[in-house]
Coordinates of C-alpha atoms in Angstrom, one line a residue:
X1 CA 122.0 -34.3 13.7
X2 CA 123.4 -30.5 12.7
X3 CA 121.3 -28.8 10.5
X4 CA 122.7 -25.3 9.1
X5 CA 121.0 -22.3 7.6
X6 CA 122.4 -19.2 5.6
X7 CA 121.2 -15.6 6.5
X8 CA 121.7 -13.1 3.8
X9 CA 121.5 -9.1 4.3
X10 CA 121.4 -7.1 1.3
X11 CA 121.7 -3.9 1.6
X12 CA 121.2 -0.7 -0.4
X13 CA 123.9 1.6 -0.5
X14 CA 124.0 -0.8 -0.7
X15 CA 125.8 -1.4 -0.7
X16 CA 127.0 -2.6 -3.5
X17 CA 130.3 -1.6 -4.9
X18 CA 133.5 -2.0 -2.4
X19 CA 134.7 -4.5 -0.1
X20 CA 135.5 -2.0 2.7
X21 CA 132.5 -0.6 2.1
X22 CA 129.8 0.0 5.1
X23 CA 127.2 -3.1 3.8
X24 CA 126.1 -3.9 6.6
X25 CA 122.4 -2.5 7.8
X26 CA 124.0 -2.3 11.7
X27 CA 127.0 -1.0 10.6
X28 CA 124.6 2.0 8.6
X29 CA 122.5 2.1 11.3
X30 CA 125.9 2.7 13.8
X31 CA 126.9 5.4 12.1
X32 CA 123.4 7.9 12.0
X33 CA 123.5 7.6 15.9
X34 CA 127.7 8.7 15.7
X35 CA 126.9 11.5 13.5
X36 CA 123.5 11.9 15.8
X37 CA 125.9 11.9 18.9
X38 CA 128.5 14.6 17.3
X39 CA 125.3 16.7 16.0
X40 CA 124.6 17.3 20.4
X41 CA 127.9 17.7 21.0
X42 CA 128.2 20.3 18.4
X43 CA 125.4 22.0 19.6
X44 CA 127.2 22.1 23.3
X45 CA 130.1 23.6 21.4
X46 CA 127.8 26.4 19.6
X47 CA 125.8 26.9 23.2
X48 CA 129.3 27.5 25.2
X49 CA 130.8 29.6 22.6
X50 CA 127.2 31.6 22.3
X51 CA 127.3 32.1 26.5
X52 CA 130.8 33.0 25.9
X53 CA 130.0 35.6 23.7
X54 CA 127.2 36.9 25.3
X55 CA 129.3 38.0 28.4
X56 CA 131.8 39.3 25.9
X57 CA 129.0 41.5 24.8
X58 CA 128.0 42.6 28.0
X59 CA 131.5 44.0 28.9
X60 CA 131.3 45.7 25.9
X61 CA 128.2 47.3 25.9
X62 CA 129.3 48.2 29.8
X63 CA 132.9 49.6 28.9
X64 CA 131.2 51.4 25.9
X65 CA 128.8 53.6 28.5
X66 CA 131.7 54.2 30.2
X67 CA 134.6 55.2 27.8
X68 CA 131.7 57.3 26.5
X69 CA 131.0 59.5 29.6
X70 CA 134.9 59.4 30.5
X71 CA 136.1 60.9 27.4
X72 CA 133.6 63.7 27.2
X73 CA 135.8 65.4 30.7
X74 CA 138.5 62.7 31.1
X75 CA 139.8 65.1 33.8
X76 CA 137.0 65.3 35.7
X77 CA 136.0 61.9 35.7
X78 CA 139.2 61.0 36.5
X79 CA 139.1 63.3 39.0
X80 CA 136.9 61.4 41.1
X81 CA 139.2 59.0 43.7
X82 CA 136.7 56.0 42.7
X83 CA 136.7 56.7 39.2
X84 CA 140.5 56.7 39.5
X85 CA 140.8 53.5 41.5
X86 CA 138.3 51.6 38.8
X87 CA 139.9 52.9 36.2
X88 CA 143.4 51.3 37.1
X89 CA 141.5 47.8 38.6
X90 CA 140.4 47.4 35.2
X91 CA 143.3 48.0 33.5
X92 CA 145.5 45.8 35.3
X93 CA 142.7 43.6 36.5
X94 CA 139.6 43.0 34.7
X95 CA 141.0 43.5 30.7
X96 CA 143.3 40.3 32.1
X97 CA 140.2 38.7 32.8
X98 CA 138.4 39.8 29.7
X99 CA 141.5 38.2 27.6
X100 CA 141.4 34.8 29.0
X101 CA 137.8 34.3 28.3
X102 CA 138.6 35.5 24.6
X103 CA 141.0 33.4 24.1
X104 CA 139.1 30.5 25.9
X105 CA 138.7 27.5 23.8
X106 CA 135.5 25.8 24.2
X107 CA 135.9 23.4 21.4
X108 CA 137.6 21.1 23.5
X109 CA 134.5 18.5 24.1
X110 CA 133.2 19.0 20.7
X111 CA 137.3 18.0 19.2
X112 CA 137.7 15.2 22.0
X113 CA 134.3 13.3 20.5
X114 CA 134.8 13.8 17.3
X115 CA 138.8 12.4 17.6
X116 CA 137.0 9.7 19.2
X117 CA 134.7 8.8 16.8
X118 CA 136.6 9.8 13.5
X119 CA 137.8 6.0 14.1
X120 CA 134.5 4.6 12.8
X121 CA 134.0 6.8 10.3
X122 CA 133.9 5.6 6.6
X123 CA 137.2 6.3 4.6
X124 CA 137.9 7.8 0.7
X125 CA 137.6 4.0 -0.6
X126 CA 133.8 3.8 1.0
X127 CA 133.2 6.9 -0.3
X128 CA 133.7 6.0 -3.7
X129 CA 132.3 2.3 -3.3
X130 CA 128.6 4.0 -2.2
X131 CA 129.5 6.8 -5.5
X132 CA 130.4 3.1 -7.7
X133 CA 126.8 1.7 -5.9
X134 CA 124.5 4.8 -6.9
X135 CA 125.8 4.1 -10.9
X136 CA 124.9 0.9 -10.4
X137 CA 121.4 1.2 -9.2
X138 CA 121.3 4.2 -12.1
X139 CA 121.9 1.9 -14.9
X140 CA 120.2 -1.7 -13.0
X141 CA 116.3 0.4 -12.9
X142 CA 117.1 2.4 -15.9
X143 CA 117.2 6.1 -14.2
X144 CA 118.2 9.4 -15.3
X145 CA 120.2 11.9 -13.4
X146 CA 117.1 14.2 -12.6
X147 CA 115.1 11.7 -11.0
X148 CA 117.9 10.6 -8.6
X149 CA 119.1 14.0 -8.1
X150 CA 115.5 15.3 -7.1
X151 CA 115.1 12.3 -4.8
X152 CA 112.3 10.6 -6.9
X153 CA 112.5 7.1 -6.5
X154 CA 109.4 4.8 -5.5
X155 CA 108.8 4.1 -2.1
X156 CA 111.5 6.5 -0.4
X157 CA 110.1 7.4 3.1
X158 CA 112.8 10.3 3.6
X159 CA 113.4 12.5 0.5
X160 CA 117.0 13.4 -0.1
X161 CA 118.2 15.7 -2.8
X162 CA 122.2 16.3 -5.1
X163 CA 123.3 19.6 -4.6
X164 CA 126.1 20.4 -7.0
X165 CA 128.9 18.8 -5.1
X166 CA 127.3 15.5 -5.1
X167 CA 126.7 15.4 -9.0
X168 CA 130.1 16.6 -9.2
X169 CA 131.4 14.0 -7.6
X170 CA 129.9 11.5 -9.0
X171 CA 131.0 12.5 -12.1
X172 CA 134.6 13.0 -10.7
X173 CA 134.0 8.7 -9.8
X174 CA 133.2 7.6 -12.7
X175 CA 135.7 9.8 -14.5
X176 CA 138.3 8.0 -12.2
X177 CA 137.3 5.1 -13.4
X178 CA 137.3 5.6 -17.5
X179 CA 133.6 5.8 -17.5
X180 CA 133.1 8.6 -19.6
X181 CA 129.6 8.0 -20.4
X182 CA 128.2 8.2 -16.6
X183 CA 130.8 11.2 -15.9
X184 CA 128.6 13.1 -19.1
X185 CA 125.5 12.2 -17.5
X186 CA 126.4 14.0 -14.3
X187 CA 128.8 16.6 -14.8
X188 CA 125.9 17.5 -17.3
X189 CA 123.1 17.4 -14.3
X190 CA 125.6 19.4 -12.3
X191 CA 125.5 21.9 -15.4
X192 CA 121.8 22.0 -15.1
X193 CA 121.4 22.9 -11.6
X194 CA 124.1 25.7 -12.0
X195 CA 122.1 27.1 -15.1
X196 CA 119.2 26.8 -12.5
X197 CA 120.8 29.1 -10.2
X198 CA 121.8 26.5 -7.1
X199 CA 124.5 28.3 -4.9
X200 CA 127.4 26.6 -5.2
X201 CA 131.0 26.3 -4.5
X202 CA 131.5 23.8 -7.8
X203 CA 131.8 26.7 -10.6
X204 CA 131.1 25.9 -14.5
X205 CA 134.3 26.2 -15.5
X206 CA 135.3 23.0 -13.2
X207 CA 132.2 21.2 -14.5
X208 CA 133.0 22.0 -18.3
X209 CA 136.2 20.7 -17.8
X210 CA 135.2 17.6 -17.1
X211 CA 132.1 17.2 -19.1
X212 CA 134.1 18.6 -22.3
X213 CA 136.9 16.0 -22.6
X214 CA 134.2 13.2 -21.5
X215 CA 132.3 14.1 -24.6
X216 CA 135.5 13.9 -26.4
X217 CA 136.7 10.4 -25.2
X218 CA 133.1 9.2 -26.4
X219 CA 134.2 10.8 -29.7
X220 CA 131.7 13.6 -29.9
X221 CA 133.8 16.0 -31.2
X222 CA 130.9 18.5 -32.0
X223 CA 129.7 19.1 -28.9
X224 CA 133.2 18.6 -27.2
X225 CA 134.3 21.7 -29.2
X226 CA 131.2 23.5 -28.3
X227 CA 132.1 23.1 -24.8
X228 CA 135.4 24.0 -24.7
X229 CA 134.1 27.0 -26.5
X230 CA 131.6 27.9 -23.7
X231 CA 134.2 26.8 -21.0
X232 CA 137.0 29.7 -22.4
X233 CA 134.0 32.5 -22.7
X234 CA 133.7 31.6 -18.9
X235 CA 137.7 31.7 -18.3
X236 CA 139.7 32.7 -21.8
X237 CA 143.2 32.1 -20.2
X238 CA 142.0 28.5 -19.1
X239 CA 145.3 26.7 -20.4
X240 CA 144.3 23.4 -20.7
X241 CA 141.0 24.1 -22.4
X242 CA 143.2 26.6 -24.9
X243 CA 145.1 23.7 -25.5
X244 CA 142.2 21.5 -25.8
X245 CA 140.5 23.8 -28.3
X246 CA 143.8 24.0 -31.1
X247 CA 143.9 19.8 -31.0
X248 CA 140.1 19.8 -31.6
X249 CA 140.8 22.4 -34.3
X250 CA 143.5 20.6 -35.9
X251 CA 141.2 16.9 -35.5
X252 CA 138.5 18.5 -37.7
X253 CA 140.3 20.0 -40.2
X254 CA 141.8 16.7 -40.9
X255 CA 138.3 14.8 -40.9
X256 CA 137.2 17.8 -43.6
X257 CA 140.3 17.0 -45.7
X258 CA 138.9 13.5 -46.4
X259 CA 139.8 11.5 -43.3
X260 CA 136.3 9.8 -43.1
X261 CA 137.5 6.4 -41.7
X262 CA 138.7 8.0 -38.2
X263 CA 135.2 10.0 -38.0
X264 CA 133.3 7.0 -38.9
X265 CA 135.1 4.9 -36.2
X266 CA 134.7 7.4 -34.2
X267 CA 131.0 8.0 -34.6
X268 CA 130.1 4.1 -34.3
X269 CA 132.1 3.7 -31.2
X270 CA 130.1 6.6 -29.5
X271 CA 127.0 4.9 -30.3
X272 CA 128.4 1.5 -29.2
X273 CA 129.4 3.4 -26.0
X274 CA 125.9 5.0 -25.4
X275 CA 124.3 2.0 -25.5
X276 CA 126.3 -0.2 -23.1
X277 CA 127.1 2.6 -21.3
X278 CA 130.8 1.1 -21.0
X279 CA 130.4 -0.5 -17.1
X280 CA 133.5 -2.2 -15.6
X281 CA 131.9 -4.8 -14.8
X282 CA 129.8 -5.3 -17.9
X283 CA 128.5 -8.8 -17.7
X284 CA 127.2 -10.6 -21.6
X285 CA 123.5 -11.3 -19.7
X286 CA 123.5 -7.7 -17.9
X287 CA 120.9 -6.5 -20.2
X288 CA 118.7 -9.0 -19.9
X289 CA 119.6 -9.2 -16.0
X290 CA 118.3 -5.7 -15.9
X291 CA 115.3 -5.8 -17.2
X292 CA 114.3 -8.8 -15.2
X293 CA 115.3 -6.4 -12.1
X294 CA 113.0 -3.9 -13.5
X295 CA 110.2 -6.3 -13.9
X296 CA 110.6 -5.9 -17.9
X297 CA 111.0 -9.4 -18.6
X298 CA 109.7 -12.4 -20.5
X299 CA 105.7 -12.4 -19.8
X300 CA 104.0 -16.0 -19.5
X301 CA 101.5 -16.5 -22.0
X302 CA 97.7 -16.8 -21.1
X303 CA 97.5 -20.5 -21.7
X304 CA 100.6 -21.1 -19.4
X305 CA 99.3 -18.7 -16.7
X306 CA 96.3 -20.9 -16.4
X307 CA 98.4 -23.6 -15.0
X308 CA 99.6 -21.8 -12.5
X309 CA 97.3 -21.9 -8.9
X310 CA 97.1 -21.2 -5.3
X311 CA 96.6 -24.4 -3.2
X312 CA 96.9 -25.9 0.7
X313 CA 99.8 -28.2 1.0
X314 CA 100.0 -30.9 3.5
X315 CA 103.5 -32.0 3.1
X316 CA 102.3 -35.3 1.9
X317 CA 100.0 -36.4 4.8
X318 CA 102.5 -34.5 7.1
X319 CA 100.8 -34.4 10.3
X320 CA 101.9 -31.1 11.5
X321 CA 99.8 -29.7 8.2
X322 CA 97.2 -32.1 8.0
X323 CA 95.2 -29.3 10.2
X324 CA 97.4 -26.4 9.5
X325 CA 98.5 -27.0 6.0
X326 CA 100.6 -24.6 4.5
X327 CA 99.7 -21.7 1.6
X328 CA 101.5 -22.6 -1.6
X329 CA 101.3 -21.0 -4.9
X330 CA 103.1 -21.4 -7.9
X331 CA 105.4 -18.2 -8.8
X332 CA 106.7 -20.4 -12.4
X333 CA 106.2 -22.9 -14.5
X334 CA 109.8 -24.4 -15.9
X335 CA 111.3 -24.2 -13.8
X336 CA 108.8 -24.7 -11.1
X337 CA 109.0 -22.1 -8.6
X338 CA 107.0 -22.5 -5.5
X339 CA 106.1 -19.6 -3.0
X340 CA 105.2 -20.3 0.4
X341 CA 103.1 -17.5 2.0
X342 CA 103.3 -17.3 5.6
X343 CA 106.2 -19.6 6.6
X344 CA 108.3 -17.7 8.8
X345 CA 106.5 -15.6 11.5
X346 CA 108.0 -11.9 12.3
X347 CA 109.2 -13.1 15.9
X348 CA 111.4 -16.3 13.7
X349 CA 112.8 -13.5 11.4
X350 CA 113.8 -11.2 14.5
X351 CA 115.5 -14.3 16.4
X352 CA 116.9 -15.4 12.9
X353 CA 118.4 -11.6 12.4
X354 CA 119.4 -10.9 16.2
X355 CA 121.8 -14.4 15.8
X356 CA 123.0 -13.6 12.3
X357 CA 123.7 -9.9 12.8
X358 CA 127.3 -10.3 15.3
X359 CA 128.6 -12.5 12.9
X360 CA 127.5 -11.3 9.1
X361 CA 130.6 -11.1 6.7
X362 CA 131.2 -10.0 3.3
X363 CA 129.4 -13.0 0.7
X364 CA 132.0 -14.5 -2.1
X365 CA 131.8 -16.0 -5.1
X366 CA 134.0 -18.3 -7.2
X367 CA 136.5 -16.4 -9.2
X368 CA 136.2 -18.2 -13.1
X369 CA 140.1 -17.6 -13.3
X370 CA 141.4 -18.6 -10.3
X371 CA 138.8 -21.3 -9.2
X372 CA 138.9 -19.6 -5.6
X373 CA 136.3 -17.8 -3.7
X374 CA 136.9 -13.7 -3.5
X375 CA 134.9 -11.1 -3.0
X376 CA 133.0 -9.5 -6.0
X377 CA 132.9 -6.1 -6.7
X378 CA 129.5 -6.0 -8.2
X379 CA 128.6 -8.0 -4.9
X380 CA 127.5 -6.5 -1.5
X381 CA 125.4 -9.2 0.6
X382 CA 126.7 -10.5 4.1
X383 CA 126.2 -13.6 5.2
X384 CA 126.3 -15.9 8.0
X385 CA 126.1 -19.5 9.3
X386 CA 123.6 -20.7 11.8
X387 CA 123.7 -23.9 13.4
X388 CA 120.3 -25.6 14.3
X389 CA 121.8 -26.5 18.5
X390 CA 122.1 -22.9 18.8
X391 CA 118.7 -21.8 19.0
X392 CA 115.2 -23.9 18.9
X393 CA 114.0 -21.4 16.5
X394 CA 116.7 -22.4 14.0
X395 CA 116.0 -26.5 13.9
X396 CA 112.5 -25.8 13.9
X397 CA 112.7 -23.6 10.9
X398 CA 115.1 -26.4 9.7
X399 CA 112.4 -29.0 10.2
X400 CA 109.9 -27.4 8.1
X401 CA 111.8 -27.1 5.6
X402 CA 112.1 -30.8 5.5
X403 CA 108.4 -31.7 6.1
X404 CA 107.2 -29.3 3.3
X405 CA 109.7 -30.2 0.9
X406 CA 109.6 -34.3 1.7
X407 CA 113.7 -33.7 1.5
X408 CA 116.1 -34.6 4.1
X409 CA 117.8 -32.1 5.6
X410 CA 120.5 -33.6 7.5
X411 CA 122.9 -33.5 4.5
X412 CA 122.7 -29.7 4.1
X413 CA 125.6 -27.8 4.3
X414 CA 127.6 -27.9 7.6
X415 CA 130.1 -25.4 7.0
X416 CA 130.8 -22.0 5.0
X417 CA 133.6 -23.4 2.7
X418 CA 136.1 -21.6 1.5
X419 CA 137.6 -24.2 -0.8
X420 CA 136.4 -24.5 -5.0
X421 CA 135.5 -28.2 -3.8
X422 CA 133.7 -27.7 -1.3
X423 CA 130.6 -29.5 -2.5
X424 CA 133.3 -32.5 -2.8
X425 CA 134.5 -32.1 0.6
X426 CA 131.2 -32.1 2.1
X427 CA 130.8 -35.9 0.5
X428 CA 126.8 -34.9 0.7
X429 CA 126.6 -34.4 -3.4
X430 CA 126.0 -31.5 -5.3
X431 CA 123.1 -28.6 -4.0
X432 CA 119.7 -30.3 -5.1
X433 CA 117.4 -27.8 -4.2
X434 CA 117.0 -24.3 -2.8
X435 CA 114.8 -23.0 -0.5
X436 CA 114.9 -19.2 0.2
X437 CA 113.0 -17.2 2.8
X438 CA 112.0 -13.3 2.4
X439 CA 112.7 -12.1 5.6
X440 CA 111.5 -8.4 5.1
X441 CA 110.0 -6.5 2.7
X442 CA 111.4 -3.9 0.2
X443 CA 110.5 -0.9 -0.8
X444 CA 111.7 -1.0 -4.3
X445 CA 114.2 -3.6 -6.1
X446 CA 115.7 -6.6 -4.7
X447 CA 113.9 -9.2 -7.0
X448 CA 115.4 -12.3 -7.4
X449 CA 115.8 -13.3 -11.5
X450 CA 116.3 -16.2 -13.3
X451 CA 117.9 -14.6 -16.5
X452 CA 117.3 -18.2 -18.9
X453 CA 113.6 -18.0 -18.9
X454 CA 112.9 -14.6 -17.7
X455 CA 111.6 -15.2 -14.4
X456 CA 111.7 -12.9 -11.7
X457 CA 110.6 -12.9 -8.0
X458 CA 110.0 -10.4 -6.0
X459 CA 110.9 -10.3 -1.6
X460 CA 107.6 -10.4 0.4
X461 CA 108.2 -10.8 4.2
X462 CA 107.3 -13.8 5.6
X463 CA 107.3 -16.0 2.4
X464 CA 109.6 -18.2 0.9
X465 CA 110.2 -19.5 -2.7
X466 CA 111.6 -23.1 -3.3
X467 CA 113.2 -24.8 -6.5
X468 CA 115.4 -28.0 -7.7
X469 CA 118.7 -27.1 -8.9
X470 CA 119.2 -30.7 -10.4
X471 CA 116.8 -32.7 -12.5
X472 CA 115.8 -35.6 -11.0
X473 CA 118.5 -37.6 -13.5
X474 CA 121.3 -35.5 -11.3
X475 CA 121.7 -33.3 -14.7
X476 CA 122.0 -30.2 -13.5
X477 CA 119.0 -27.5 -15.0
X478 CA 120.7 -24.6 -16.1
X479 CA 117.2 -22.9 -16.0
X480 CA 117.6 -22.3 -12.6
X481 CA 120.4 -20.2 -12.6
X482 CA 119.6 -17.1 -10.9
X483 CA 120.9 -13.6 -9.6
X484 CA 119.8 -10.9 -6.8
X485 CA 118.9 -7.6 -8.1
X486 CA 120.4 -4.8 -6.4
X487 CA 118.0 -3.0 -3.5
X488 CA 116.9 0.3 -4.8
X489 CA 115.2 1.6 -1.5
X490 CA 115.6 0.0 1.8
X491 CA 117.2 -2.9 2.5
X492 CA 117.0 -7.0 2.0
X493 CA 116.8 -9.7 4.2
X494 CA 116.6 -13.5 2.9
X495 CA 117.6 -16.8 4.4
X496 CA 119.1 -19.8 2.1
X497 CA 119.1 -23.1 2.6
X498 CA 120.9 -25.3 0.3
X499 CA 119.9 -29.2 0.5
X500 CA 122.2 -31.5 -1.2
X501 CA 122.0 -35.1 -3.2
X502 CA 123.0 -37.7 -0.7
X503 CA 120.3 -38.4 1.4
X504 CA 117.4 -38.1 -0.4
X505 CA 118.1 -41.1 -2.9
X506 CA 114.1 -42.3 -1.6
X507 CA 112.7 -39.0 -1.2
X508 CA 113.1 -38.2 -4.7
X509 CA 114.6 -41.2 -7.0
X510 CA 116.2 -40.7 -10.1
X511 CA 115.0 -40.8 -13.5
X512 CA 116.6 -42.7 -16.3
X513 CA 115.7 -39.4 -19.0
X514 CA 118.2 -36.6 -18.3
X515 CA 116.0 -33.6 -18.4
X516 CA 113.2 -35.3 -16.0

């Protein structure tokens, strides 16, 4: 008997926006000890070039004393048969000397590592995919541009602030991508740190630029003029904003000549476009996806909270609970969610992570045009497949599952598919039930929702939470369907495991009313 479980890592920065993008915690990890290494070896670099100018400065400050006394009675000092004899040794000599160690390069370790290591560096597309991740997270826990420029967010261990350049480009990002309503937001937190007198190399006049035609294409025209006005008392020969300015002209004096329609159109589309704040990937439950992230959503009611308890759970008789029984509380009603606390002890997560980390790859889902699994842009978990012969920890884990949920486990899935019938393939019936382990704690996000009743979970190391997908009819209970919220600060670790239909025909018979 195989038995297979699925390890998730979802990460921040995450993190969440490209598929070349660095998702994976190792991969992160890799690359603060690269820039760690070429930090020394700068350093070397600075030290050789310091030593190099020090004896530079010593010949100087020698020939200076010199040159000094010499040229106060050049004849008499030259006068002197050892003054003569130095005097042409240096020359022909020692300024040789003096010119190779100038032009001594002593960059060649510091270049070598770097050329070395410039292979494993991120590229433009990562760049932009971690830019694409931060507007994400911005929108997901509802954050303005101060907070995440000032470093703010709850539960960061190491503070990091935007200069400038980073709001800038930002702003350049989502301007790329037609999202003029996040390129406002931080061109216009650039704007204020300028105003606030940060030093930088981004000047107003690029900034206003920007941030002036954004504010157009939301069809502000007010405040777009304003800007443009500001932006040409900064730099009056600016072409493009001259240009800019006459069209904005020319727009209003039509709208004051009786063209309402175009500035009511105008006006209702900019509120439309505040609002959603026009994401790519807009999804119709995203707002009620995002306040389940931000632990806004639907509230139980008294009367149903009261039927919600903490109890010891034998596994039905099981044996290996009888005197160890498992903690088990309920985390929701319909559907019933069940939390197990303390199921999976740190030194099972480590094994768990130290097999699943070599061979974590970019998670897919199914593609509602093409019926084929691709990888989602809005998506930035890695996942792999571990197989219960591989390691005694894994069946173990494996057989737990099956003794606390009565289920039988040997029909689980076998095999990452790659196929839209997979399920089929697998001959084992559609996925009854999931259970899901928390295998570390987060620092802020990373719930998992269930956006039909307004559920949401939230990771706690060492737990796991366990539902039925089906009914016990076979109908499927769309209640269930559920999404991972994106990690705010630090990173996610959970561990799936899908059981499936066939199999558990005794273990959990079917009902002749569809929704039972």
């Amino acid at each position: 008997m195989i038995w297979y479980i699925l390890i998730v890592g979802i990460l921040l920065p995450q993190s969440l926006a490209h598929p070349g993008f660095f998702t994976s915690i190792g991969q992160m990890t890799d690359l603060i000890h690269t820039e760690k290494d070429l930090v020394t070896s700068l350093k070397d670099y600075i030290k050789a070039e310091e030593d190099k100018l020090e004896q530079i400065k010593k010949w100087a400050e020698k020939l200076d004393r010199l040159t000094s006394t010499a040229t106060k009675d050049p004849e008499g000092f030259v006068g002197h048969p050892v003054n003569a004899f130095k005097l042409m040794k240096r020359l022909n000599t020692e300024w040789s000397e003096l010119e190779n160690l100038v032009l001594k390069d002593t960059s060649d370790g510091f270049i070598s590592n770097l050329t070395i290591q410039r292979q494993y560096f991120p590229n433009d597309e990562d760049q932009v995919g971690a830019a694409k991740a931060l507007l994400r997270l911005q929108d997901t826990y509802n954050l303005d541009t101060d907070t995440i420029s000032k470093g703010n967010l709850p539960g960061v261990k190491h503070k990091s602030f935007l200069t400038v350049e980073d709001c800038f480009e930002l702003g350049k990002v989502a301007y790329t991508e037609a999202d003029y309503y996040h390129t406002e937001l931080w061109m216009e937190q650039a704007l204020r740190q300028l105003d606030e007198g940060e030093v930088s190399t981004i000047d107003k006049v690029s900034v206003l630029d920007y941030l002036s035609y954004a504010v157009y294409q939301q069809g502000d025209l007010d405040k777009a003029l304003l800007l443009t006005k500001k932006l040409l008392e900064l730099d009056p020969e600016h072409q493009r904003a001259n240009g800019n300015l006459k069209y904005f002209e020319y727009i209003m004096a039509k709208e004051k000549d009786g063209n309402k329609s175009a500035s009511d159109d105008q006006s209702d589309r900019k509120t439309t476009l505040k609002k959603k704040g026009v994401a790519v990937d807009y999804l119709p439950e995203r707002q009620k996806y995002e306040m389940l992230c931000r632990g806004e959503g639907i509230k139980m009611t008294p009367r149903r909270q009261k039927k919600l308890f903490c109890r010891y759970h034998d596994g039905n008789r099981n044996p290996k609970f009888i005197l160890a029984p498992a903690k088990q509380e309920d985390e929701w009603d319909k559907p019933r969610i069940i939390r197990f606390h303390d199921i999976i002890s740190d030194a099972e997560i480590e094994i768990v992570k130290d097999l699943a980390k070599p061979r974590l790859s970019r998670a897919t889902v199914h593609d509602p045009e093409t019926g084929k699994l691709t990888t989602a842009q809005y998506r930035v978990s890695k996942s792999a497949w571990l197989s219960g012969y591989e390691n005694p920890v894994v069946s173990r884990i494996n057989m737990r599952i099956q003794d606390l949920t009565g289920l039988d486990v040997s029909t689980a899935e076998e095999l990452q598919k790659d196929e839209p019938d997979a399920f089929k393939e697998l001959g084992t019936g559609n996925r009854i039930a999931t259970w899901l382990f928390y295998m570390s704690d987060v620092s802020a996000g990373g719930a998992t929702v269930f956006p039909e009743v307004g559920a949401s979970v939230w990771p706690k190391k060492g737990t796991a939470v366990f539902w039925y997908n089906l009914f016990a009819s076979g109908e499927g209970d769309y209640s269930t369907r559920h999404a991972a919220c994106p990690v705010l600060v630090g990173n996610k670790w959970v561990s799936n495991k899908w059981l499936h239909e066939r199999g558990q025909e005794f273990r959990r018979p079917c009902t002749l009313s569809e929704l039972e």
